[in-house]
mmCIF file of N, CA and C in Angstrom:
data_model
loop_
_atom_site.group_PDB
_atom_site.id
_atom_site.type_symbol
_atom_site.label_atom_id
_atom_site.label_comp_id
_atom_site.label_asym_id
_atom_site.label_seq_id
_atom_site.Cartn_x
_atom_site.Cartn_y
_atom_site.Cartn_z
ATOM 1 N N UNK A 5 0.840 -1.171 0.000
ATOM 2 C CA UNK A 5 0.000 0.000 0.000
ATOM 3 C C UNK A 5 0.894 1.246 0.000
ATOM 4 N N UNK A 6 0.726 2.093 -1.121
ATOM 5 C CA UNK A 6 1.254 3.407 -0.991
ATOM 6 C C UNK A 6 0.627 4.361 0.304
ATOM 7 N N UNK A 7 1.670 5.405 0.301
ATOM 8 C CA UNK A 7 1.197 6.053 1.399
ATOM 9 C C UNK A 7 1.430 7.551 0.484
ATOM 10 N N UNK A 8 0.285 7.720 0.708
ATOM 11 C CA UNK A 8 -0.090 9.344 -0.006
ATOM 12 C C UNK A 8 1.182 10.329 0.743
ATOM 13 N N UNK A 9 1.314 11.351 0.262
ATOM 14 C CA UNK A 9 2.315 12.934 1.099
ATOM 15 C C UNK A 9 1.379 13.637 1.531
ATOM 16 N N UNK A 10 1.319 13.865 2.826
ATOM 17 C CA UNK A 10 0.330 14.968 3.173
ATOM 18 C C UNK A 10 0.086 16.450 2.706
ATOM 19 N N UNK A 11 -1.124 16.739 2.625
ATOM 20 C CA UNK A 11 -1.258 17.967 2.302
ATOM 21 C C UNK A 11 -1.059 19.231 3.088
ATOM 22 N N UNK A 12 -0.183 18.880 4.730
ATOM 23 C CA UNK A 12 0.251 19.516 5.069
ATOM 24 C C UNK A 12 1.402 20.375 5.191
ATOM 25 N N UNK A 13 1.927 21.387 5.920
ATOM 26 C CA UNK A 13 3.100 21.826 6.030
ATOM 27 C C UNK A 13 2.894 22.865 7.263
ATOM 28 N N UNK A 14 4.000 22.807 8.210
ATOM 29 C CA UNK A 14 4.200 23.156 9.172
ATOM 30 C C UNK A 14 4.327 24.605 9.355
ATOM 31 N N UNK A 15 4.150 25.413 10.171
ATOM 32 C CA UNK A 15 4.699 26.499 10.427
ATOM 33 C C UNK A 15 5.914 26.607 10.329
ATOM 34 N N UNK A 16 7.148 25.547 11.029
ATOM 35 C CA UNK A 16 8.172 25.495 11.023
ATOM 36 C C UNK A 16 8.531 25.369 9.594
ATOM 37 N N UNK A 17 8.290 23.866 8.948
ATOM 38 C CA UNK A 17 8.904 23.819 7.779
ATOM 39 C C UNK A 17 8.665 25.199 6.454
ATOM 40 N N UNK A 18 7.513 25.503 6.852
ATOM 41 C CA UNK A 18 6.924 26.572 6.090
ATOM 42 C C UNK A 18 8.816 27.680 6.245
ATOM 43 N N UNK A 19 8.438 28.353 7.259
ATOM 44 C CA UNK A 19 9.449 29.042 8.166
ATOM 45 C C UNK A 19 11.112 28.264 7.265
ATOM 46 N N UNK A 20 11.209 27.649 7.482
ATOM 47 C CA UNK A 20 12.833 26.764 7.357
ATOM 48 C C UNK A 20 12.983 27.248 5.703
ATOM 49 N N UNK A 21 12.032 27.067 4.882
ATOM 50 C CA UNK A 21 11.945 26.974 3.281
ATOM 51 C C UNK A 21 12.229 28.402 2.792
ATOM 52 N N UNK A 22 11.117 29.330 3.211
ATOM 53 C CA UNK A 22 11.493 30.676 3.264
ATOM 54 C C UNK A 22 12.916 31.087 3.843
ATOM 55 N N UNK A 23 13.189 31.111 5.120
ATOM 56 C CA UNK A 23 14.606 31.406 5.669
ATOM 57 C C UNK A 23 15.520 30.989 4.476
ATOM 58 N N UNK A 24 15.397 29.735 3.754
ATOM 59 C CA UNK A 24 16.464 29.419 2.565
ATOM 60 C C UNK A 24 16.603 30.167 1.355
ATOM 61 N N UNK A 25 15.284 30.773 0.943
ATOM 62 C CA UNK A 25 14.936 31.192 0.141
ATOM 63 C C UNK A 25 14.579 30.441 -1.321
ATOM 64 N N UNK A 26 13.811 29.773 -0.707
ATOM 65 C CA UNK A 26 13.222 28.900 -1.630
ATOM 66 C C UNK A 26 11.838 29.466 -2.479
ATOM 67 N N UNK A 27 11.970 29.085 -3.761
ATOM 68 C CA UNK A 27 10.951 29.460 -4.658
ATOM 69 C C UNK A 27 9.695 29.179 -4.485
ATOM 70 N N UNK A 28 8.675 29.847 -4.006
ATOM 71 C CA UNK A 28 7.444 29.530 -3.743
ATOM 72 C C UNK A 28 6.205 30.562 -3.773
ATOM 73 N N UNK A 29 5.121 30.350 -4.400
ATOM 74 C CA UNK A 29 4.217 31.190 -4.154
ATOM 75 C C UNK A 29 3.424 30.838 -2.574
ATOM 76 N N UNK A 30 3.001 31.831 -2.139
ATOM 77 C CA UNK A 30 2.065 31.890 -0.849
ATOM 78 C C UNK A 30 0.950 32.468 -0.803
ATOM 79 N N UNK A 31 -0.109 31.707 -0.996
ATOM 80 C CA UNK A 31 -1.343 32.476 -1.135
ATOM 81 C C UNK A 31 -2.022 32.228 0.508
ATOM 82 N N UNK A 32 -2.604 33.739 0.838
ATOM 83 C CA UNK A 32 -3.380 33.823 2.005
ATOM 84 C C UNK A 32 -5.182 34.118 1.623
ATOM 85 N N UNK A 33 -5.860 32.675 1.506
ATOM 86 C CA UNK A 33 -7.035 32.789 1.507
ATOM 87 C C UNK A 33 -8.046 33.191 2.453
ATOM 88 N N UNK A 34 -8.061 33.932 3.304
ATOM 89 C CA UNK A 34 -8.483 34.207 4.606
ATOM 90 C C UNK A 34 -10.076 34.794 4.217
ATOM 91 N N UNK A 35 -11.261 34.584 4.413
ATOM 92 C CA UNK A 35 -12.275 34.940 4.459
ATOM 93 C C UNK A 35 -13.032 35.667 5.177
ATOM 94 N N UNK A 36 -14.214 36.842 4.867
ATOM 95 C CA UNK A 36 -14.459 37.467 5.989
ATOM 96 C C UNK A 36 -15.970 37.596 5.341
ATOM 97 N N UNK A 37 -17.220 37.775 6.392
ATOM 98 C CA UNK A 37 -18.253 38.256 6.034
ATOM 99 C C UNK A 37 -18.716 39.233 5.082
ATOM 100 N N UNK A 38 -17.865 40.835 5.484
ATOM 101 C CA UNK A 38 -18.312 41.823 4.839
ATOM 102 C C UNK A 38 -17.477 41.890 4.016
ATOM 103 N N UNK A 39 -17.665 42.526 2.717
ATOM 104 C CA UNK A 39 -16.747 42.613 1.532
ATOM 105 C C UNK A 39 -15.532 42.773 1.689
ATOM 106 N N UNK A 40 -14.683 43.746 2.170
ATOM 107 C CA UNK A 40 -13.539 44.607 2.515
ATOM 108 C C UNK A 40 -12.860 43.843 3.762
ATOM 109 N N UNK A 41 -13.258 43.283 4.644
ATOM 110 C CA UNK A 41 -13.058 42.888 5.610
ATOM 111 C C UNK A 41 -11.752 41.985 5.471
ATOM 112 N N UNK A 42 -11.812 40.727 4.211
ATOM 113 C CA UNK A 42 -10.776 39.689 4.110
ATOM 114 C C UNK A 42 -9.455 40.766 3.887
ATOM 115 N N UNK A 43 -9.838 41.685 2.692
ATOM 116 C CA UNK A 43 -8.475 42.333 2.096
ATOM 117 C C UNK A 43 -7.755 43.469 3.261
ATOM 118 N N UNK A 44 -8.913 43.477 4.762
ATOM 119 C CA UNK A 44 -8.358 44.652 5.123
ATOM 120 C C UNK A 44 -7.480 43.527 6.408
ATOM 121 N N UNK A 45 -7.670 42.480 6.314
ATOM 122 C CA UNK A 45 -7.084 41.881 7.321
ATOM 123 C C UNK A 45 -5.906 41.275 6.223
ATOM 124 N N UNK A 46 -5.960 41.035 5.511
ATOM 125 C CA UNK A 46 -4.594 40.680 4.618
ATOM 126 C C UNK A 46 -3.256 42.111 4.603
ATOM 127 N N UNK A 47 -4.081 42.953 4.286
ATOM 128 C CA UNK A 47 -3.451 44.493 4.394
ATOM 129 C C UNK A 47 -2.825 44.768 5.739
ATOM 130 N N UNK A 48 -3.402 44.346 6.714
ATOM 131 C CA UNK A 48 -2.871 44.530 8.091
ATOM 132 C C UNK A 48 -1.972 43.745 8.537
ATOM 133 N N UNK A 49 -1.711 42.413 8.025
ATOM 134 C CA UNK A 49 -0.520 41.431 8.337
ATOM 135 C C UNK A 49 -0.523 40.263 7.592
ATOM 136 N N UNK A 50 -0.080 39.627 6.951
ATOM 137 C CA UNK A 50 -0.297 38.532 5.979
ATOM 138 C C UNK A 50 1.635 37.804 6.124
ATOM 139 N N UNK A 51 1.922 36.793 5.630
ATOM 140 C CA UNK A 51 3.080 36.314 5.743
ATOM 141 C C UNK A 51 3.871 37.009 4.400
ATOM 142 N N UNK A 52 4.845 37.801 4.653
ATOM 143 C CA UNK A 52 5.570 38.311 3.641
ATOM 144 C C UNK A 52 5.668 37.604 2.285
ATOM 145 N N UNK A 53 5.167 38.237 1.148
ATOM 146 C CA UNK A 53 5.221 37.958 -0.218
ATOM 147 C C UNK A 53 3.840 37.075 -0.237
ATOM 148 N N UNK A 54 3.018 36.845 0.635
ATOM 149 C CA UNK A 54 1.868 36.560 -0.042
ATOM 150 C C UNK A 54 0.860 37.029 -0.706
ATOM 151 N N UNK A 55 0.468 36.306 -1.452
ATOM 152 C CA UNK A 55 -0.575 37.073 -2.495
ATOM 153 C C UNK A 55 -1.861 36.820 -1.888
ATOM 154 N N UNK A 56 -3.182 37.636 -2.014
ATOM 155 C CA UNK A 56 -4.175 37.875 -1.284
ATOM 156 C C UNK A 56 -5.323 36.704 -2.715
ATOM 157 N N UNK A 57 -5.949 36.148 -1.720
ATOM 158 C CA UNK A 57 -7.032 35.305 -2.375
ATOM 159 C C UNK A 57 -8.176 35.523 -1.648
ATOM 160 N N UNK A 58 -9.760 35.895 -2.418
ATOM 161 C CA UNK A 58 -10.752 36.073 -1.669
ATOM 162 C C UNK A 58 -11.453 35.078 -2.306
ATOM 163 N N UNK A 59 -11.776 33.752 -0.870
ATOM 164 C CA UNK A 59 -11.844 32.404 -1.648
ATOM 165 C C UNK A 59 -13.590 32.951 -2.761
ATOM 166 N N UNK A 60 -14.310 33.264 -2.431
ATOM 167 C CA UNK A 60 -15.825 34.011 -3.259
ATOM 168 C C UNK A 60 -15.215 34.146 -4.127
ATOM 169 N N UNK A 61 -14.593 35.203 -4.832
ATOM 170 C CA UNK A 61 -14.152 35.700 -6.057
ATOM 171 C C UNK A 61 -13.448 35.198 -6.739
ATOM 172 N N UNK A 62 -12.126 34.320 -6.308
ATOM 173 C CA UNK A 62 -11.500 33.819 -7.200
ATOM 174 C C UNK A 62 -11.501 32.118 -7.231
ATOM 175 N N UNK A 63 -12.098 31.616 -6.125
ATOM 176 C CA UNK A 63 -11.809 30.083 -5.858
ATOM 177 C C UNK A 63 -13.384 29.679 -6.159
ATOM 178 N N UNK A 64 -14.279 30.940 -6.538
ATOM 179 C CA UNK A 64 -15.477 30.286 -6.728
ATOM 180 C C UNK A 64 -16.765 30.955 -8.165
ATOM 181 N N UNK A 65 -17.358 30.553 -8.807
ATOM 182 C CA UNK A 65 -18.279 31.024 -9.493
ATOM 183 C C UNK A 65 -19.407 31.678 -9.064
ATOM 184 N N UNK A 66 -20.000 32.660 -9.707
ATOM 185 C CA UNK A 66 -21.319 32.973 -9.186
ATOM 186 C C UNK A 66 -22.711 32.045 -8.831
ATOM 187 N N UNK A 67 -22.799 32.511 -7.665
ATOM 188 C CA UNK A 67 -24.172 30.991 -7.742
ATOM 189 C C UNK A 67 -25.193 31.261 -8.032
ATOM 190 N N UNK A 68 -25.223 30.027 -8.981
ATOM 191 C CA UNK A 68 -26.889 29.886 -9.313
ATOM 192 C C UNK A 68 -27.811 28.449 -8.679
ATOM 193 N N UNK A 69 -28.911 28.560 -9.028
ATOM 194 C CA UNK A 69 -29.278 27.573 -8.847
ATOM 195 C C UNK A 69 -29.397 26.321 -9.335
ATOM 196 N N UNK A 70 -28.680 26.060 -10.842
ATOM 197 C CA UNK A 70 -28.461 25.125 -11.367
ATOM 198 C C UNK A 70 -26.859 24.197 -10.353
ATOM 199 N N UNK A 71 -26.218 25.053 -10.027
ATOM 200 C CA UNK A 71 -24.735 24.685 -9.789
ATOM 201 C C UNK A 71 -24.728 25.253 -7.780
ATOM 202 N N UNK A 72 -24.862 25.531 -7.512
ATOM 203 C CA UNK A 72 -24.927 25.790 -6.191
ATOM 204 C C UNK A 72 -24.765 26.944 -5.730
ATOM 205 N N UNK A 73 -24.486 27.201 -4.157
ATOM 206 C CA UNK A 73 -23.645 28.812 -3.681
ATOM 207 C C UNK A 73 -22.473 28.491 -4.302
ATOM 208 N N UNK A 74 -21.542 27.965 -4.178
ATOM 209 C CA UNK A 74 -20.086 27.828 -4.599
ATOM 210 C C UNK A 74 -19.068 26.995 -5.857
ATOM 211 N N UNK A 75 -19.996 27.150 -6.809
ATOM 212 C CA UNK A 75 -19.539 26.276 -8.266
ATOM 213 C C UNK A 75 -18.239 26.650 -8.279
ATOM 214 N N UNK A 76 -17.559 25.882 -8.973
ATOM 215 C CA UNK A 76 -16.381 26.045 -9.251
ATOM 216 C C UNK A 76 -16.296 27.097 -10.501
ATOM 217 N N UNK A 77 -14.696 27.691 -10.141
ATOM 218 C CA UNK A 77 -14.489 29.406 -11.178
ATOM 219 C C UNK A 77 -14.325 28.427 -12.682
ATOM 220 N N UNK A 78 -14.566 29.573 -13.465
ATOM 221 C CA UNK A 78 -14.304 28.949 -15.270
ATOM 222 C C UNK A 78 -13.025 28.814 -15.102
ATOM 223 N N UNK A 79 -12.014 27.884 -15.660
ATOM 224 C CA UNK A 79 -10.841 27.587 -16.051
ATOM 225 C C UNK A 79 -10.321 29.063 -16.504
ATOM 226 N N UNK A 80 -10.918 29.307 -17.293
ATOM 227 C CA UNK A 80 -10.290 30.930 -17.684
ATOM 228 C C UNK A 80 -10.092 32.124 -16.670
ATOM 229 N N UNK A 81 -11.034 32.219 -15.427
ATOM 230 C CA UNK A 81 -10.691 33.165 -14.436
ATOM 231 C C UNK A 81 -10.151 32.583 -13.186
ATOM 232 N N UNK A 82 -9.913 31.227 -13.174
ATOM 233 C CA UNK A 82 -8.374 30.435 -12.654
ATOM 234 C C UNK A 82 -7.710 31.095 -13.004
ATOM 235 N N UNK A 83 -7.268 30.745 -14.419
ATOM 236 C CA UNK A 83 -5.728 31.140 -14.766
ATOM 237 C C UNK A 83 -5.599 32.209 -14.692
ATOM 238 N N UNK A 84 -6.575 33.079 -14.789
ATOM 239 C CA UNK A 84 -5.884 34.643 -14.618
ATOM 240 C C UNK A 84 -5.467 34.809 -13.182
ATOM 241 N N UNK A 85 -6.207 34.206 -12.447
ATOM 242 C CA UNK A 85 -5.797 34.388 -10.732
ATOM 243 C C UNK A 85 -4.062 33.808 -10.411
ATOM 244 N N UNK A 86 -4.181 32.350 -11.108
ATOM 245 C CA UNK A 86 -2.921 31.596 -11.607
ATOM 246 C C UNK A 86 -2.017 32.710 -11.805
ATOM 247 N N UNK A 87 -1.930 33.409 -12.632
ATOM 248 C CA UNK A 87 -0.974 34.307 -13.766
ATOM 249 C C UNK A 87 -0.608 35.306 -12.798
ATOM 250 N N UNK A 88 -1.824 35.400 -12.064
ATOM 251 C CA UNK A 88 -1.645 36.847 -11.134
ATOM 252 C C UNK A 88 -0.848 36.853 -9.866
ATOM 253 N N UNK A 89 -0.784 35.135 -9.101
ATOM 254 C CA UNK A 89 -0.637 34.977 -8.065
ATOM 255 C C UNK A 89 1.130 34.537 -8.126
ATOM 256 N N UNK A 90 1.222 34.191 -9.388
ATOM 257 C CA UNK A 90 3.032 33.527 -9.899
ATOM 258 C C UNK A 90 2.176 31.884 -9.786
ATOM 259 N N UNK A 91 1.755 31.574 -9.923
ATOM 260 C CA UNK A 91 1.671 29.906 -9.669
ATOM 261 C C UNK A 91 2.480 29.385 -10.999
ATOM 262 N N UNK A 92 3.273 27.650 -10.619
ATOM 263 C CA UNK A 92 4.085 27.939 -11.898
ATOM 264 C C UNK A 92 4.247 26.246 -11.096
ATOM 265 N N UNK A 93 4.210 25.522 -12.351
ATOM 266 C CA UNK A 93 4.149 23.788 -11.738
ATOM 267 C C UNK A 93 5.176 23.670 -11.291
ATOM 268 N N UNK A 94 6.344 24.043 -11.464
ATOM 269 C CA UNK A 94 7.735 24.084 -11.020
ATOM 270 C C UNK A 94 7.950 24.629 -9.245
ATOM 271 N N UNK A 95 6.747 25.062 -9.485
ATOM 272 C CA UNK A 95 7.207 26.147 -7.908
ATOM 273 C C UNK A 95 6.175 25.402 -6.633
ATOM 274 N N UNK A 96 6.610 25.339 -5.341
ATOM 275 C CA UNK A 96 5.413 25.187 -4.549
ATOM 276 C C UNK A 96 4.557 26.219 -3.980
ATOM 277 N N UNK A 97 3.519 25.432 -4.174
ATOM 278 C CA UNK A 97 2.575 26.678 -3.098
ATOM 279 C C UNK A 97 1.959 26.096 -2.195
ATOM 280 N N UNK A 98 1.735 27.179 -1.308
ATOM 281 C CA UNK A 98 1.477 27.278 0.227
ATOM 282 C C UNK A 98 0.429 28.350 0.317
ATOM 283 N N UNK A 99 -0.900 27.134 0.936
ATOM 284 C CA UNK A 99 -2.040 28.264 1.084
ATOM 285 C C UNK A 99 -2.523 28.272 2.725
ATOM 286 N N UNK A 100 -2.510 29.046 3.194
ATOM 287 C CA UNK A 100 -3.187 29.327 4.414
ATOM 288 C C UNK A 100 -4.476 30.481 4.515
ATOM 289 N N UNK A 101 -4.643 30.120 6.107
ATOM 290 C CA UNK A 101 -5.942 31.081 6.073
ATOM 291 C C UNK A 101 -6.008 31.604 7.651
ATOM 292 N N UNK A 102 -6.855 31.800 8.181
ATOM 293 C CA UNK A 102 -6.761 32.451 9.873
ATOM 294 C C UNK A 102 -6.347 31.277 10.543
ATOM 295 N N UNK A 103 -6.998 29.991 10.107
ATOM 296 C CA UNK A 103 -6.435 28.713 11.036
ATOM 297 C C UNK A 103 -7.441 27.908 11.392
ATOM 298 N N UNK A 104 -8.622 27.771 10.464
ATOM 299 C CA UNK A 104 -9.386 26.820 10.652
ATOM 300 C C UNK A 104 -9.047 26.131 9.706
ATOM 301 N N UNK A 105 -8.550 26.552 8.765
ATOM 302 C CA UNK A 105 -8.099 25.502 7.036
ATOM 303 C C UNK A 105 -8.874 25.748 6.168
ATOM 304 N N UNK A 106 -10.515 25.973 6.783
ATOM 305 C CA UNK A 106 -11.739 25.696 5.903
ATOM 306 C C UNK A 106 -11.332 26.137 4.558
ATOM 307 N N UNK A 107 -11.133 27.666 4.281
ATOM 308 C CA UNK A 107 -10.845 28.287 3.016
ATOM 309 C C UNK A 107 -9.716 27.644 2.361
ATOM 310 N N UNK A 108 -8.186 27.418 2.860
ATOM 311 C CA UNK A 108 -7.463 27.147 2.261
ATOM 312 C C UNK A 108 -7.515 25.645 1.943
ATOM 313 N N UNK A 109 -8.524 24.738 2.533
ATOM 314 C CA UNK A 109 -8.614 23.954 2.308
ATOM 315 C C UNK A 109 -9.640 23.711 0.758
ATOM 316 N N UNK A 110 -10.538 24.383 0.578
ATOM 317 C CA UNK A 110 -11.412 24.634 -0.379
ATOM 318 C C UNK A 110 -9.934 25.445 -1.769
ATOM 319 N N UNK A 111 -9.203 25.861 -1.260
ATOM 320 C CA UNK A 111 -8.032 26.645 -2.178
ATOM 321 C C UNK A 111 -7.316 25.284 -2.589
ATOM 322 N N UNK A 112 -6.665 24.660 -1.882
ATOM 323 C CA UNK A 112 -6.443 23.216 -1.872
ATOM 324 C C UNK A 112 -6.839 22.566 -2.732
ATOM 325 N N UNK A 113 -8.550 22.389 -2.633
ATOM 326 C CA UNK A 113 -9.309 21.544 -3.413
ATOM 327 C C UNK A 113 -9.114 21.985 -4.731
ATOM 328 N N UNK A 114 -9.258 22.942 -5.074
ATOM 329 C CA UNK A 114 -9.698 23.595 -6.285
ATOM 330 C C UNK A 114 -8.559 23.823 -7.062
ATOM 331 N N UNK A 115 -7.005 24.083 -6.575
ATOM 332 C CA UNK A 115 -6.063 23.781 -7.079
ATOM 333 C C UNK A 115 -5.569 22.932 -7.938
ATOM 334 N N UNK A 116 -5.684 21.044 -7.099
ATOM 335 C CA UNK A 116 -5.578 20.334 -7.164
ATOM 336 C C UNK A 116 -6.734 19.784 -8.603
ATOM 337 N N UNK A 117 -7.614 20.656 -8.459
ATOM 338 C CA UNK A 117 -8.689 19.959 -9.880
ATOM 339 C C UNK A 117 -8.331 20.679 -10.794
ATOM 340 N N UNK A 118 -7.481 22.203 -10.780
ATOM 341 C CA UNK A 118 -6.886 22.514 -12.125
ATOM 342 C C UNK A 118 -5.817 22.441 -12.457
ATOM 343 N N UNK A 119 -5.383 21.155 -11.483
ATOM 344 C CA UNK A 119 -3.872 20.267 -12.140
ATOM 345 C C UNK A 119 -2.884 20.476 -11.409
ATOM 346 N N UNK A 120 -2.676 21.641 -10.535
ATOM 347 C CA UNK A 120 -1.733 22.254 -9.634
ATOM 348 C C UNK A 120 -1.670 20.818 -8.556
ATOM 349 N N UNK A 121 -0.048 20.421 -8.799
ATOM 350 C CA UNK A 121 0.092 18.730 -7.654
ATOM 351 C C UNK A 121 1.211 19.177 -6.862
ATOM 352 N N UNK A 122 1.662 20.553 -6.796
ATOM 353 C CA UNK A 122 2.899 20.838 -6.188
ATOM 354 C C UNK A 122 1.993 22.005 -4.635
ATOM 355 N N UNK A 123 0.905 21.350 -4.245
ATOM 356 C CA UNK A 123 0.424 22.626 -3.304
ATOM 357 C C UNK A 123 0.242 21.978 -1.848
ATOM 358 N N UNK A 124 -0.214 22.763 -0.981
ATOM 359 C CA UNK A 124 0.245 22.314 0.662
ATOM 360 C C UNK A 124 -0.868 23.054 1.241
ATOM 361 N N UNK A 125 -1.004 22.601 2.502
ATOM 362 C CA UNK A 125 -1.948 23.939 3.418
ATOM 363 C C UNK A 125 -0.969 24.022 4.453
ATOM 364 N N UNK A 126 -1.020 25.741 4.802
ATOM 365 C CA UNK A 126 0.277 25.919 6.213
ATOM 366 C C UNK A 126 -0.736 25.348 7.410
ATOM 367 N N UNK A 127 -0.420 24.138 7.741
ATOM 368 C CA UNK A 127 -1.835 23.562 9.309
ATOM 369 C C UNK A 127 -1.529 24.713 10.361
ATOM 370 N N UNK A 128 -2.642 25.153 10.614
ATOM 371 C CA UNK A 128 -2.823 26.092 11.697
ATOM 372 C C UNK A 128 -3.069 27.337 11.213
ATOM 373 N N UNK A 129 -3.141 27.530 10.194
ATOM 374 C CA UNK A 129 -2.806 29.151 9.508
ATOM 375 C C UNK A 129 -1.875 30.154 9.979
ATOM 376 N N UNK A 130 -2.461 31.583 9.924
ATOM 377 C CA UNK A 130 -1.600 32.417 10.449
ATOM 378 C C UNK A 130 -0.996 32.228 12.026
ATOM 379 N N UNK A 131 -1.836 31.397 12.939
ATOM 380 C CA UNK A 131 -1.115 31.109 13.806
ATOM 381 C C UNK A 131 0.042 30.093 13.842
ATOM 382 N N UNK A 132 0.030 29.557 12.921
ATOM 383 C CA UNK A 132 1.052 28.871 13.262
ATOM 384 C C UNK A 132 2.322 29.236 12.002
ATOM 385 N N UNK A 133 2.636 30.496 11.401
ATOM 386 C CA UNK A 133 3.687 30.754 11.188
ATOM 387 C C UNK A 133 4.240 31.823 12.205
ATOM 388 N N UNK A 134 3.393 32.359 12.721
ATOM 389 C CA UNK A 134 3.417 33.070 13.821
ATOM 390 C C UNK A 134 4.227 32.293 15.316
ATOM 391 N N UNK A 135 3.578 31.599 15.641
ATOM 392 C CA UNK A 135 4.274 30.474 16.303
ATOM 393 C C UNK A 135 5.521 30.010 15.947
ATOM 394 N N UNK A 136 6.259 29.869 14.945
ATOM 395 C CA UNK A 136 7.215 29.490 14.062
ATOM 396 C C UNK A 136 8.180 30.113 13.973
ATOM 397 N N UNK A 137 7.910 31.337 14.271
ATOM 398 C CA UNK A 137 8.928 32.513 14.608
ATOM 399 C C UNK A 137 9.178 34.057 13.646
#
């Protein structure tokens, strides 16, 4: 029996990769009720060089009632998010969120179905790069 690689990554190891300076995009999917709210908490502290993801807008389609609240985005306004964020199969990425996972876990998902096999969730979110040092 194979044993899958987890889709995790540590605060620490997160932490260790950066300190090296290793090639990686970092997306912070962090979600908030009111519109402004996710980008104003990304604006206020986010892990250096991450790029801001508002999982609604870019990790999801408009809902209807044929497809649900949260259909998946057209392949075409992926890749522009893709293009926008540096994602690059060569490179890893690292998605976190406040530290429940929920979002970056849904970032995760949705990655992974537009082919992206090089991606991680930071477990714990912002607390735990915080923790990390």
């Amino acid at each position: 029996m194979s044993h899958l690689p987890s889709p995790f990554i540590s605060g620490e190891e997160l932490l260790a990769a950066y300190t090296r300076g290793e090639r990686m995009t970092i997306i912070d999917s962090h979600w908030a009720k009111s519109e402004n709210s996710a980008w104003e908490a990304y604006a206020g502290q986010h892990i250096p060089g991450a790029m801001f993801c508002n999982p609604l807008q870019h990790l999801a389609a408009i809902p209807t009632r044929e497809y649900g609240r949260n259909p998946l985005p057209s392949v075409k306004d992926l890749q522009k998010s893709f293009d926008d964020w540096g994602v690059k199969q060569d490179r890893q990425v690292v998605i976190y969120d406040a530290g429940s996972n929920l979002y970056a876990a849904r970032a995760w998902w949705v990655f992974r179905w537009a082919g992206v096999d090089n991606v991680r969730i930071l477990n714990g979110g912002t607390k735990a790069w915080e923790a990390a040092g």
